Each structure stands twice: as C-alpha cells, then as structure tokens.
mmCIF file of C-alpha atoms in Angstrom:
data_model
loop_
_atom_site.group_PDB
_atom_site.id
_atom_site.type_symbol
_atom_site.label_atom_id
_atom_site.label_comp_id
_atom_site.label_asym_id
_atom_site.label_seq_id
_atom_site.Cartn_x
_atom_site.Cartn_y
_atom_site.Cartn_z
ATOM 1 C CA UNK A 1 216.626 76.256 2.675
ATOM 2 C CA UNK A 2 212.965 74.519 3.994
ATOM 3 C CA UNK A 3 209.774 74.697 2.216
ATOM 4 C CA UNK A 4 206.131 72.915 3.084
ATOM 5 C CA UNK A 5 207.663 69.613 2.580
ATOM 6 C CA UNK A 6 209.567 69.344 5.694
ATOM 7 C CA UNK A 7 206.507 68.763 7.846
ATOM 8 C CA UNK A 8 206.793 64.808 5.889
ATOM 9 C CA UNK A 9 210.810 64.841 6.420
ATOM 10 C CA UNK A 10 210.177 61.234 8.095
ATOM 11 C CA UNK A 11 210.289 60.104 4.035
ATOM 12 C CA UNK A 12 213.915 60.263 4.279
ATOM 13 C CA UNK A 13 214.931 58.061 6.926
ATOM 14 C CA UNK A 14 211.864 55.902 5.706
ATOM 15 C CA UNK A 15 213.104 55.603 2.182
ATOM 16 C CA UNK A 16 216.449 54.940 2.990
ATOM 17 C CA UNK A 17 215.804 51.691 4.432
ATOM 18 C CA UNK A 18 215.885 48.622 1.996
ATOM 19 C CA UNK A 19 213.119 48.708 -0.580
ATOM 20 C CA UNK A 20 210.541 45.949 1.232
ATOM 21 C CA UNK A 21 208.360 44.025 -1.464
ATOM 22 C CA UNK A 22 206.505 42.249 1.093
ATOM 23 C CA UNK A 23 205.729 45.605 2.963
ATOM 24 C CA UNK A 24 202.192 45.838 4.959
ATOM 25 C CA UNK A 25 198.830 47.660 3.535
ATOM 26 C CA UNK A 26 199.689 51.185 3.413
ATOM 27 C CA UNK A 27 195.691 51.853 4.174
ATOM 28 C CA UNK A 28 195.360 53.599 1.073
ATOM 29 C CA UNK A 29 194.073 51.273 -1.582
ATOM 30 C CA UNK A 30 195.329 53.112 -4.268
ATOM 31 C CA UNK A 31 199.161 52.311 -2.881
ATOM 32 C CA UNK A 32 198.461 49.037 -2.275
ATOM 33 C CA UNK A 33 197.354 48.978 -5.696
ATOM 34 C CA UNK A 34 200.363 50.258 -7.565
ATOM 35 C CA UNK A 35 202.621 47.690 -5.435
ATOM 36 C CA UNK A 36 201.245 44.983 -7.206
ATOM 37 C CA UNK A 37 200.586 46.178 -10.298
ATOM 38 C CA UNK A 38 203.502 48.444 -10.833
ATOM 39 C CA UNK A 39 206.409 46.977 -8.326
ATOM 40 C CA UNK A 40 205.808 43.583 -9.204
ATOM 41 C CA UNK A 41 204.079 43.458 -12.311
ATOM 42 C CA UNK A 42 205.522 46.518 -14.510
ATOM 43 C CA UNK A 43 203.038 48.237 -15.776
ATOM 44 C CA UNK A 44 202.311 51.910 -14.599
ATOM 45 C CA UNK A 45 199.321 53.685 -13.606
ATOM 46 C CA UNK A 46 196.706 54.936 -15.226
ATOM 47 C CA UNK A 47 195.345 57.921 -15.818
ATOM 48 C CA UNK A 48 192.562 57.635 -13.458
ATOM 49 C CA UNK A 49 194.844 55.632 -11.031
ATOM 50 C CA UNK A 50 197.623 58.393 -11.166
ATOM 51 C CA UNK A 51 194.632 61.150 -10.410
ATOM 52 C CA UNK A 52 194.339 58.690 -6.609
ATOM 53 C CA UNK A 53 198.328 59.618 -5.802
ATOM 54 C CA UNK A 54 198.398 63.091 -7.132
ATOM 55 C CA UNK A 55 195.111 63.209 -4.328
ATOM 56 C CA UNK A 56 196.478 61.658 -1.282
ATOM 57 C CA UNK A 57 196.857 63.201 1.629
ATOM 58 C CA UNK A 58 199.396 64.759 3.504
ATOM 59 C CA UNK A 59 200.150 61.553 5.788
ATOM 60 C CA UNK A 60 200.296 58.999 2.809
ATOM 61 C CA UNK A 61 203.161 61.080 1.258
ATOM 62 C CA UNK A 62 205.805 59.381 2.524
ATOM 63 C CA UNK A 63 204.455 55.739 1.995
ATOM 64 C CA UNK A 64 203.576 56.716 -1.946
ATOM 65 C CA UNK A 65 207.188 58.395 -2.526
ATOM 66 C CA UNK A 66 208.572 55.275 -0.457
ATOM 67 C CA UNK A 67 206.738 52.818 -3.248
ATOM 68 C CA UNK A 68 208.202 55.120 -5.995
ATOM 69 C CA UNK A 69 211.559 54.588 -4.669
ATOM 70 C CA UNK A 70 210.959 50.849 -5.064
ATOM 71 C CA UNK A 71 209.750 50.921 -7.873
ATOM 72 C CA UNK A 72 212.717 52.713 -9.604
ATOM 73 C CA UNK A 73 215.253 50.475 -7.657
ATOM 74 C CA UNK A 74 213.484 47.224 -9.586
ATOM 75 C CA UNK A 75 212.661 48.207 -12.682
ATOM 76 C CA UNK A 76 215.335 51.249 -13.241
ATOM 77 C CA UNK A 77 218.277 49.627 -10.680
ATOM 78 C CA UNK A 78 220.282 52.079 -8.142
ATOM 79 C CA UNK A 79 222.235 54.223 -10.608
ATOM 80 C CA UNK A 80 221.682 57.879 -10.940
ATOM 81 C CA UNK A 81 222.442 59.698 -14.432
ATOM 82 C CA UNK A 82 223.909 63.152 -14.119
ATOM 83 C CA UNK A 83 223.211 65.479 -16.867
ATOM 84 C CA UNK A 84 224.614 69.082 -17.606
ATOM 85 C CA UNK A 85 223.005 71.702 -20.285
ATOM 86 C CA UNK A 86 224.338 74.306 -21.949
ATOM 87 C CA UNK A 87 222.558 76.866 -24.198
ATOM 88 C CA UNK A 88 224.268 77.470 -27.873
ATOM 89 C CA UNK A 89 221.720 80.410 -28.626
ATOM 90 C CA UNK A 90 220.196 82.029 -25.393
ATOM 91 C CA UNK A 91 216.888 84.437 -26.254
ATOM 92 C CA UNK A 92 214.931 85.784 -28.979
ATOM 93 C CA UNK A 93 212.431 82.666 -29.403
ATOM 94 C CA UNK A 94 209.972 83.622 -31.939
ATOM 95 C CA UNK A 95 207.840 81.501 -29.681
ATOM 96 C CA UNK A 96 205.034 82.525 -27.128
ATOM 97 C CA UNK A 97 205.700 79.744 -24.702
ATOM 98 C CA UNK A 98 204.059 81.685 -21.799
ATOM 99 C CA UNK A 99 206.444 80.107 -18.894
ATOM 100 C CA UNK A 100 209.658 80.793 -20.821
ATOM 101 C CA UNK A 101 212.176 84.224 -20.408
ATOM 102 C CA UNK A 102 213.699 83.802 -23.751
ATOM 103 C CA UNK A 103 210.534 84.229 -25.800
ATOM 104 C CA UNK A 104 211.087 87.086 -27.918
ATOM 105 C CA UNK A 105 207.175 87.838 -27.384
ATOM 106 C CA UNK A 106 208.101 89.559 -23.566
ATOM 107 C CA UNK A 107 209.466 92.142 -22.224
ATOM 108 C CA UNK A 108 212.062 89.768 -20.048
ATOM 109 C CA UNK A 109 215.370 90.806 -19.203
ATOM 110 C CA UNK A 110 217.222 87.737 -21.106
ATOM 111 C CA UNK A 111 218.489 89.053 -24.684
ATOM 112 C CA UNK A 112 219.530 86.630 -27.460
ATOM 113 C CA UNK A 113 223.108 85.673 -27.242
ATOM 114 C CA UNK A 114 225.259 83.007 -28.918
ATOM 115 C CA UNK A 115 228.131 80.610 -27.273
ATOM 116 C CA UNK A 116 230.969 80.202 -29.563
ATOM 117 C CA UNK A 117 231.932 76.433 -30.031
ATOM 118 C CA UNK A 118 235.326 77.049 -27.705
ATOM 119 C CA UNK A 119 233.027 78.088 -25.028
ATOM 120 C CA UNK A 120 230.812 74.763 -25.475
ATOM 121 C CA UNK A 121 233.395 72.551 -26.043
ATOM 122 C CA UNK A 122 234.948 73.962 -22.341
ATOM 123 C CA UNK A 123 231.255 73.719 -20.812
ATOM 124 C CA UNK A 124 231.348 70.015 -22.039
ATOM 125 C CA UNK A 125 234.693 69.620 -20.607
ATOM 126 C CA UNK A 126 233.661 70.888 -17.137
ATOM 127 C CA UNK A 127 229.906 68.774 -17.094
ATOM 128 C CA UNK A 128 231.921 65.148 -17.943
ATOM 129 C CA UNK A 129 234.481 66.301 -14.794
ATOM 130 C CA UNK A 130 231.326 66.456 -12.675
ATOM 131 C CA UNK A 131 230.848 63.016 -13.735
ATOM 132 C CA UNK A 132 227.602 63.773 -15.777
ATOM 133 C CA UNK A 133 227.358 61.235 -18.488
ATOM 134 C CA UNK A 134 224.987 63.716 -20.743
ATOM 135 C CA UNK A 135 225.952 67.027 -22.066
ATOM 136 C CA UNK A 136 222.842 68.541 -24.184
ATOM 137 C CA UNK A 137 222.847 71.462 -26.578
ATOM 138 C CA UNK A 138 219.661 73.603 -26.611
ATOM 139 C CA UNK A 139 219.070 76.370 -28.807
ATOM 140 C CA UNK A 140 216.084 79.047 -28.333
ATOM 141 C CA UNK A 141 214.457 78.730 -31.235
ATOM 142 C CA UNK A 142 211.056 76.986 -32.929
ATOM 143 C CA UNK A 143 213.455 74.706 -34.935
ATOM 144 C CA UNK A 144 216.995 74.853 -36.649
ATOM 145 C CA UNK A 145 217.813 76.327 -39.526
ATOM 146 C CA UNK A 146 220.796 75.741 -42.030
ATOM 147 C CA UNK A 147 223.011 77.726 -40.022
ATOM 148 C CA UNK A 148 222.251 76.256 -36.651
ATOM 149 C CA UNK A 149 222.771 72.405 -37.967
ATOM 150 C CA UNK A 150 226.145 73.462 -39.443
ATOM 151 C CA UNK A 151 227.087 75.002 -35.729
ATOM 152 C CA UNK A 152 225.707 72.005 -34.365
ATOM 153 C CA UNK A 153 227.677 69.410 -36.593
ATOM 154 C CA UNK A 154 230.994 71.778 -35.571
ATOM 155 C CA UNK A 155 229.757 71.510 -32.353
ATOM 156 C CA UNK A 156 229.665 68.011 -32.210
ATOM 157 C CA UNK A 157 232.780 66.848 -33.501
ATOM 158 C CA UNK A 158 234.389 69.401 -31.962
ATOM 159 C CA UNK A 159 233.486 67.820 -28.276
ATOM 160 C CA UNK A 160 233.766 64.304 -29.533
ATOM 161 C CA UNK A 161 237.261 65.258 -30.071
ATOM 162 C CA UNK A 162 237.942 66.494 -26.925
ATOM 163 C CA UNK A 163 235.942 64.868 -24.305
ATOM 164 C CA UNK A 164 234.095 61.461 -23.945
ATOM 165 C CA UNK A 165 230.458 61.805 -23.353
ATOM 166 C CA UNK A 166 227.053 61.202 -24.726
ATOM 167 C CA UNK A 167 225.758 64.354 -26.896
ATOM 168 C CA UNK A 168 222.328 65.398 -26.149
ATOM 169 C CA UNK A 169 220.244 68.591 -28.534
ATOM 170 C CA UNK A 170 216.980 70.087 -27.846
ATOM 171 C CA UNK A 171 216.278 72.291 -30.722
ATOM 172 C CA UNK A 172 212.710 72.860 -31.444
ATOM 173 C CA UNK A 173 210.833 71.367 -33.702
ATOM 174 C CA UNK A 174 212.310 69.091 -36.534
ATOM 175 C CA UNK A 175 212.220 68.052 -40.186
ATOM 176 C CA UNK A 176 212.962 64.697 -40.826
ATOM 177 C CA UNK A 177 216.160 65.160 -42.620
ATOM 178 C CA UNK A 178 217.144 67.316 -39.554
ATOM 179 C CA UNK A 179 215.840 64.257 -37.496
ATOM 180 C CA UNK A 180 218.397 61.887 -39.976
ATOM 181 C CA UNK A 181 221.497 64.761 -39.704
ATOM 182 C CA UNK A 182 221.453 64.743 -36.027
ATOM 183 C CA UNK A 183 221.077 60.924 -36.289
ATOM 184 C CA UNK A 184 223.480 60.476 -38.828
ATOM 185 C CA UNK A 185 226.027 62.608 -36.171
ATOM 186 C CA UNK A 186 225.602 60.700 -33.614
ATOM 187 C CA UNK A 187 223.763 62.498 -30.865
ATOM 188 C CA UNK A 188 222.357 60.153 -28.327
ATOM 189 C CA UNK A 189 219.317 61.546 -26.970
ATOM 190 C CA UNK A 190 217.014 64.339 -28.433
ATOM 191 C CA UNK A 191 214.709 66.503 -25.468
ATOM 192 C CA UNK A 192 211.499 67.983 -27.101
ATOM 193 C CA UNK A 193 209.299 68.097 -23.699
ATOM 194 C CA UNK A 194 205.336 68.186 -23.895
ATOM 195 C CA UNK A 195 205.622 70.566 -21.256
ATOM 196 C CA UNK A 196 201.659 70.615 -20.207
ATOM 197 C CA UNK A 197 198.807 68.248 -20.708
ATOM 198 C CA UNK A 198 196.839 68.554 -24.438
ATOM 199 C CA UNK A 199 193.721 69.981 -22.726
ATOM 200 C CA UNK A 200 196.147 73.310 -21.154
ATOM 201 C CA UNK A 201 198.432 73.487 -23.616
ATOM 202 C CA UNK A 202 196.706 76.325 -25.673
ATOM 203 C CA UNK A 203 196.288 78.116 -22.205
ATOM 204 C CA UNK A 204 200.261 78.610 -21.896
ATOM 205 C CA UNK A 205 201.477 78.573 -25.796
ATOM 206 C CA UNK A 206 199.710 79.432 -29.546
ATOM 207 C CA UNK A 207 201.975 80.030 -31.835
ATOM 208 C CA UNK A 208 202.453 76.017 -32.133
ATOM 209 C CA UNK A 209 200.361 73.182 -31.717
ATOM 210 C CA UNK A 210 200.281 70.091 -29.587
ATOM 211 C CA UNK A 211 200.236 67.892 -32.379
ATOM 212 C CA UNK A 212 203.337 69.238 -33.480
ATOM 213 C CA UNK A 213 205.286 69.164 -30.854
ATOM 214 C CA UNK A 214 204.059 64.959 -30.888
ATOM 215 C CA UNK A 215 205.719 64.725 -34.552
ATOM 216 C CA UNK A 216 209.185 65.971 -33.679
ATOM 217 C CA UNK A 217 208.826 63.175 -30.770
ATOM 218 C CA UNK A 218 207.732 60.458 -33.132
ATOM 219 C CA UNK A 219 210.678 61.350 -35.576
ATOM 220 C CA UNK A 220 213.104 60.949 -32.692
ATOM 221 C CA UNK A 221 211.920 57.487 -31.902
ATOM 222 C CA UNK A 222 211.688 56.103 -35.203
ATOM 223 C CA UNK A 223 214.924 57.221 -35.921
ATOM 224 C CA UNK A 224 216.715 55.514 -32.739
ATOM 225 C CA UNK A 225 217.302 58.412 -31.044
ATOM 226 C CA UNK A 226 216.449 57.920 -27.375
ATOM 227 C CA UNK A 227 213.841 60.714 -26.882
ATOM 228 C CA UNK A 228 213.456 63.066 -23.306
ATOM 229 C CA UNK A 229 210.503 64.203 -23.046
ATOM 230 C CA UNK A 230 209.534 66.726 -20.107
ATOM 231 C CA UNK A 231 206.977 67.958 -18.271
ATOM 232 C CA UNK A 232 206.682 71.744 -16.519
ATOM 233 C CA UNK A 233 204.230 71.625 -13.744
ATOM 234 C CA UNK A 234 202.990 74.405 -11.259
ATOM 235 C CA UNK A 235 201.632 76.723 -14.386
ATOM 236 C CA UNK A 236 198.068 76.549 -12.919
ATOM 237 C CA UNK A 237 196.939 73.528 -14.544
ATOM 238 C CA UNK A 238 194.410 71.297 -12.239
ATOM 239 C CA UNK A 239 195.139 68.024 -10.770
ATOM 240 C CA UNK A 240 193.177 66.554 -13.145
ATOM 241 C CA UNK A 241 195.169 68.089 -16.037
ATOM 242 C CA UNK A 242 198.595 66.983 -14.240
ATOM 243 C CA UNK A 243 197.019 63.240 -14.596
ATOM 244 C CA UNK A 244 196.654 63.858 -18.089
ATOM 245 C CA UNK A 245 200.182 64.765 -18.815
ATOM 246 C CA UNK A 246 201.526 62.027 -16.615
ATOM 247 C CA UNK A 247 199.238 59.293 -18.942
ATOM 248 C CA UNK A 248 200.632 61.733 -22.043
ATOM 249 C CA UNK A 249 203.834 61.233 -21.426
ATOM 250 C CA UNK A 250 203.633 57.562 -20.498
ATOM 251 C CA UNK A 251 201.669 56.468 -23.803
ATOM 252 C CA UNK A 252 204.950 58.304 -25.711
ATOM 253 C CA UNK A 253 207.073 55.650 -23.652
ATOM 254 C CA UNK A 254 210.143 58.176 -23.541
ATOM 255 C CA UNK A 255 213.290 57.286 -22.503
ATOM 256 C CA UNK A 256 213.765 60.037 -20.017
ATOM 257 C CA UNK A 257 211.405 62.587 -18.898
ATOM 258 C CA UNK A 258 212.493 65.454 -17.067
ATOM 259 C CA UNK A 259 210.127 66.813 -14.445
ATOM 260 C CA UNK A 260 210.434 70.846 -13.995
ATOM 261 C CA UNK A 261 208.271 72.804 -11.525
ATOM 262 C CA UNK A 262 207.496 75.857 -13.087
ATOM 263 C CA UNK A 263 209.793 79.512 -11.833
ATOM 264 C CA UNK A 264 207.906 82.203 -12.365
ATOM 265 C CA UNK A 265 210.055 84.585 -14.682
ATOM 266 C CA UNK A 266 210.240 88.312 -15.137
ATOM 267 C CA UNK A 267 208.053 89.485 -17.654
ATOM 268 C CA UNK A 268 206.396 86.426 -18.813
ATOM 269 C CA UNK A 269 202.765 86.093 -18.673
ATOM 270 C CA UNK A 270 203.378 83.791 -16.117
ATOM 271 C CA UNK A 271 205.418 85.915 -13.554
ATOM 272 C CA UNK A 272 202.519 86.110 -10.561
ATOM 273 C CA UNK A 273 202.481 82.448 -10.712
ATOM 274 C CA UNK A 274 202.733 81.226 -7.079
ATOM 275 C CA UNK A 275 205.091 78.727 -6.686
ATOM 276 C CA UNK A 276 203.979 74.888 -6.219
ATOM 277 C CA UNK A 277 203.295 73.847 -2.699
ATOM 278 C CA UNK A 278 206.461 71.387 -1.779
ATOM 279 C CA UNK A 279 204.016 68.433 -1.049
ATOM 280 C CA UNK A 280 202.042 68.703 -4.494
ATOM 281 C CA UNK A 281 205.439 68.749 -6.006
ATOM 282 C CA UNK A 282 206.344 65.414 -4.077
ATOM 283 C CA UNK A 283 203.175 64.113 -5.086
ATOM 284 C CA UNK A 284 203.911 64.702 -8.434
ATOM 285 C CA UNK A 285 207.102 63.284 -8.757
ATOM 286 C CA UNK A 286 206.005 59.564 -6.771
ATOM 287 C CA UNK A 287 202.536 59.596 -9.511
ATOM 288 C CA UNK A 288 205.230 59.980 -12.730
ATOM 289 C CA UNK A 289 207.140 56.967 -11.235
ATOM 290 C CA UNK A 290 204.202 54.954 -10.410
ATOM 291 C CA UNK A 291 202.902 56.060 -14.060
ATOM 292 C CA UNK A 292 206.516 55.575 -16.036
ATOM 293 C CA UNK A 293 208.465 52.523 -13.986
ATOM 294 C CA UNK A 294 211.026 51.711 -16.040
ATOM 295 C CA UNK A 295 211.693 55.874 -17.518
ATOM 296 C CA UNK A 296 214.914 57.936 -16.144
ATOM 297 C CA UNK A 297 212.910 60.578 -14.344
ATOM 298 C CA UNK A 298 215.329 63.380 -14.240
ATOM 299 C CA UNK A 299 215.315 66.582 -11.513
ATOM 300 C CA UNK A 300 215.398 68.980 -13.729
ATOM 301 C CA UNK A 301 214.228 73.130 -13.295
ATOM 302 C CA UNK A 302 212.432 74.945 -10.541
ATOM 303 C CA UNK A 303 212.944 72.149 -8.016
ATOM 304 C CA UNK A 304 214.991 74.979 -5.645
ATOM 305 C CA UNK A 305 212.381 76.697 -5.047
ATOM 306 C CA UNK A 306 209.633 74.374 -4.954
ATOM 307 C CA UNK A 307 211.086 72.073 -2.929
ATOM 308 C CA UNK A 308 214.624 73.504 -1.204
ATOM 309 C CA UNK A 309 217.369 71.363 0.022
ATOM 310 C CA UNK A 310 215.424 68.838 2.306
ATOM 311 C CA UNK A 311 212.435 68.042 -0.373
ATOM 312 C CA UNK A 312 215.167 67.665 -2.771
ATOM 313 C CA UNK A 313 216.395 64.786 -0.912
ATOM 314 C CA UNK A 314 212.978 63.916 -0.034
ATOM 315 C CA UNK A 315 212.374 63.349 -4.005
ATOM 316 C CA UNK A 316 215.976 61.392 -4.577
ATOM 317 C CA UNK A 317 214.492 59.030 -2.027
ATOM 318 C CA UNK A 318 210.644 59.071 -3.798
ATOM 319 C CA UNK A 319 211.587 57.921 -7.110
ATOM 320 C CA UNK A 320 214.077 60.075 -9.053
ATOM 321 C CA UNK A 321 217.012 58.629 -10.544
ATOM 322 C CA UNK A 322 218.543 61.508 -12.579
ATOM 323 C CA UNK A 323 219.739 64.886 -12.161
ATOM 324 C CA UNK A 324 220.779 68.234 -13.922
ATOM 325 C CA UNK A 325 223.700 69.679 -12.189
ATOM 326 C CA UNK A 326 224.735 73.034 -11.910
ATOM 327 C CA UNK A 327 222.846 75.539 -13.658
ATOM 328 C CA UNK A 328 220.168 75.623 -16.256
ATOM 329 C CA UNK A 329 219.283 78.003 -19.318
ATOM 330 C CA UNK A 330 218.158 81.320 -17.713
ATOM 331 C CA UNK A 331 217.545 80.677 -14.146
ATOM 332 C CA UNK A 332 220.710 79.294 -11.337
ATOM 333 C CA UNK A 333 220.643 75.690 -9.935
ATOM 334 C CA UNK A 334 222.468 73.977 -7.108
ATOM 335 C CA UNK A 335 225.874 74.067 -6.957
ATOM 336 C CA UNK A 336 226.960 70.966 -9.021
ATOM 337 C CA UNK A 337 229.324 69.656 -5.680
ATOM 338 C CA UNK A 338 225.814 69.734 -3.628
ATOM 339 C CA UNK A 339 223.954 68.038 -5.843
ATOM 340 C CA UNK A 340 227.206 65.071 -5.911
ATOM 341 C CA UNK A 341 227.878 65.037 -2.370
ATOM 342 C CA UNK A 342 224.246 64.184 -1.821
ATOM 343 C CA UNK A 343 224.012 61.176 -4.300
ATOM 344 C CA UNK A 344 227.337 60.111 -2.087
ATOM 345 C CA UNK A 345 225.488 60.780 1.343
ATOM 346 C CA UNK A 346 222.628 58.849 -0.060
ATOM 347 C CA UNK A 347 224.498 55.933 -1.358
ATOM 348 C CA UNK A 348 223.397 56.575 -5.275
ATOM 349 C CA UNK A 349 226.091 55.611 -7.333
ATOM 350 C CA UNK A 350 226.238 57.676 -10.607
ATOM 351 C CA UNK A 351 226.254 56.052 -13.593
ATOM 352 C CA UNK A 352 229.298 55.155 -15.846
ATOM 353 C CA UNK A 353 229.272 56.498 -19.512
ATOM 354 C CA UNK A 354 230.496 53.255 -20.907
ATOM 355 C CA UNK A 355 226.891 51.968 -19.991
ATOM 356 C CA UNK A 356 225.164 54.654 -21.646
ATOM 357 C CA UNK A 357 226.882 54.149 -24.987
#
C-alpha cells in the first residue's frame, strides 16, 4: 500500500543514517531552531514554534522528521515499546464522542459485547508472545462502575498469574478511589487521551467536558500511575488547533502519548471525513516529538490508511518509538509479524519488560 507520502520516501534512507548533532542549516530556521533547543538542550517546542513544523513545506519534510528521529534517539534512546489492546466491553458508550463506532448515540454497526476473563487472559498471553511489553484493558464506557472494577481486579490477577507483563486500563473517567483501586492493583499505566485541542473539543463531543477529562489525568499522575495520554488528529480541526493539542498535551507531561489519525467510521457523525493527507500526518508526528522529547510517542490507530506501509516506516524513522500491534478496538491493524519484522529491518530493538517494571 502507497499514499501521498511516498513522493518524500528519500526520509528513509536519510533517517537511517547515524543521528548527526553537528548536521548543517537545514534552511528552515524553525529546524535549525529545534536542534538546539530541543536536541541539545531538552526542552520542546512551543506552541507557536510547533505551528512553524506543522507549516513546512513539502521539501523540509524529511529534514524535520530526520531531527525528530534524533531527538528521540537522545533523549528517549533506540528502544521501541510494543503494546497490544484488548477491549473487555466493546459498544454501547453512553458517550457522543463523534469519531468513535461504539457510541451508543449512532446508528454504527458495532453492538456492545463483553470478553470473558479466559478470553483476556489468552489475548494477554498472545500480545507478551509478540514481545509487547504492555497489554491494556479498555472498556466502552464514560467510567467504571462496581461491576466493571470487580471484572477488572479478576482480570488482573488472573493475567498476573499467567503471564508476565505490564497491565495497562483505559476506562473512562475516574473517581479517586477508582484512581487508588487500580493503583492499589497494580496496573502500570492508565490511557485517558485528550483526543482534540480545548478550543475543538465541543465540536466532536458534549456529553463531557474538557476539564473533566484533565481530572481523571491529574488523578493518574498524582497517584504514580504513569499516564498515556493521546491525541486523534484528521477530525477537521485546523493547523492551528493541532498546535494547540500538541502544547496541551506537552504541559500534561504524559508518559506516553499515542498519536491516532482519525478513520472515518460507519455511522458516526464523522463518517465523510476525508482521510489526512500522508504528509500532514508526517508533519504531525515530527512537531509532537519536537514538542514532547523525552515522551514514548506510540503509533497507534488510523495510521494504515493515512499513511500505508512506506509512511509507516517513514514515521518509525521521524520520531516514533512505540507501537500497537495487531489490531485495535473496532477497526483492523497490521498484522502484528509486519509491524516486528520492520522494527528488525530497521534495526529498533524492542524493549525488555524487566525495564519497564
């Protein structure tokens, strides 16, 4: 599979050289920028200064995704984290989250269905023989009730039993004693993404606020969970507006932060959605490195469509260091073996669960 970003294909033989500190003006002040102040000194770009990348042009692609890729080898090193996720409830989301087939809200063809705990605990079983050091629970649902805690403690000790690997759970919205039970259990990283910038958000969900989506992630960190913390981008939001999440996310200072580009579903407000343009997507993903050095940036939906098999690589070599294998919640991925033979081909050694724990 191609898409628009093959016409910049020259990124991947470029990034797969050594990362060059010392590497000549890139003519675009805005580059040479961000290699001083974010390759050598740390500290990301701003929100103005990410608004420059996400507006380069199509021939300073592969120099900005080139810097990203440096950027992530100092301040993030050469491993790549492999993640799989599984879905304990599937559908019937009170929510109106207008990107998102399991909203109960639609008319979508996804129905609400539960996974019995055998059925996860052999899911977990088959993501830690892919290597993945994450395995994360999600549940479709604006936050967990009594019932869904106790499947999720069962859940938990269940695959801790069986199988060693970091427990991830993206459930909604939390209370804090939820936020202490899942602590209190053990799991290792909670996902509650942002999803769009403050100033869209009411554009693409209102039956919950911004702000509250901001508490569940400020529970998470204060209770030593590490916190993932996404973004969806492609829902029609302007560049401007995919600054603004980028500066969003990096004032949260999340752990991880998958970046999805958005698939137009079946019955969602959101279905006639064109898909991104391969290059904007690229774009995107070397401005979130140059905004969030030192965060595992994580490919995580829509990229096989947006970008296809050649900007996936592209993006691997532009920054990246993480990946979801196989497939996701309601839409199909990459096969899980393409996704790990090209980590091999590219020389991206996946990381080892003892130094995750």
């Amino acid at each position: 599979m191609t898409t628009a970003s093959d016409a910049i294909l020259s990124t991947t033989a470029a990034t797969q050289a050594a990362p060059t500190a010392a590497a000549a003006s890139t003519g675009h002040a805005i580059l040479d920028t961000a290699r001083e102040q974010v390759l050598r000194r740390g500290k990301g770009l701003s929100e103005a200064q990410i608004l420059e990348v996400l507006r380069l042009p199509d021939e300073a692609i592969s120099a900005a995704l080139q810097l990203a890729h440096e950027v992530r080898i100092e301040h993030c090193g050469e491993d790549v984290e492999v993640e799989g996720i599984v879905s304990i409830k599937t559908g019937g989301c009170p929510e109106d989250c207008h990107f998102c087939s399991q909203s109960g809200l639609f008319d979508s063809p996804v129905r609400g269905v539960w996974l019995d705990i055998p059925e996860l605990v052999k899911a977990a079983k088959e993501t830690a023989a892919t290597g993945a050091t994450e395995f994360c629970i999600v549940a479709a649902v604006r936050g967990p009730d009594v019932k869904l805690m106790n499947q999720i403690k069962f859940a938990i000790d269940r695959i801790n039993a069986e199988v060693e690997i970091n427990i991830a759970c993206s459930l909604g919205m939390l209370t804090q004693r939820q936020v202490d039970q899942l602590t209190e259990w053990g799991v290792h990283r909670y996902n509650h993404n942002l999803e769009t910038a403050r100033s869209y958000f009411p554009e693409v969900v209102t039956t919950h606020t911004y702000e509250e989506r901001l508490d569940t992630c400020a529970m998470v960190k204060e209770a030593g969970m590490e916190l993932c913390c996404g973004a969806l981008i492609g829902m029609g939001e302007s560049v401007e507006q995919r600054a603004e999440l980028a500066a969003q996310l990096a004032a949260l200072e999340p752990d991880e932060v998958p970046l999805n580009f958005l698939n137009p579903r079946p019955g969602t407000p959101l279905e006639n959605q064109p898909i991104m343009d391969g290059k904007d997507a690229l774009r995107a993903i070397a401005a979130f490195r140059l905004a969030m050095p030192r965060t595992v940036l994580r490919y995580a939906g829509g990229r096989e469509l947006t970008l296809g098999d050649l900007g996936t690589r592209d993006g691997l070599l532009g920054g990246i260091n993480a990946v979801i294998v196989g497939n996701y919640l309601t839409t199909l991925g990459r096969p899980a073996t393409a996704d790990l033979n090209l980590l091999v081909e590219l020389n991206m050694p996946i990381r080892e669960l003892q130094k995750t724990l």
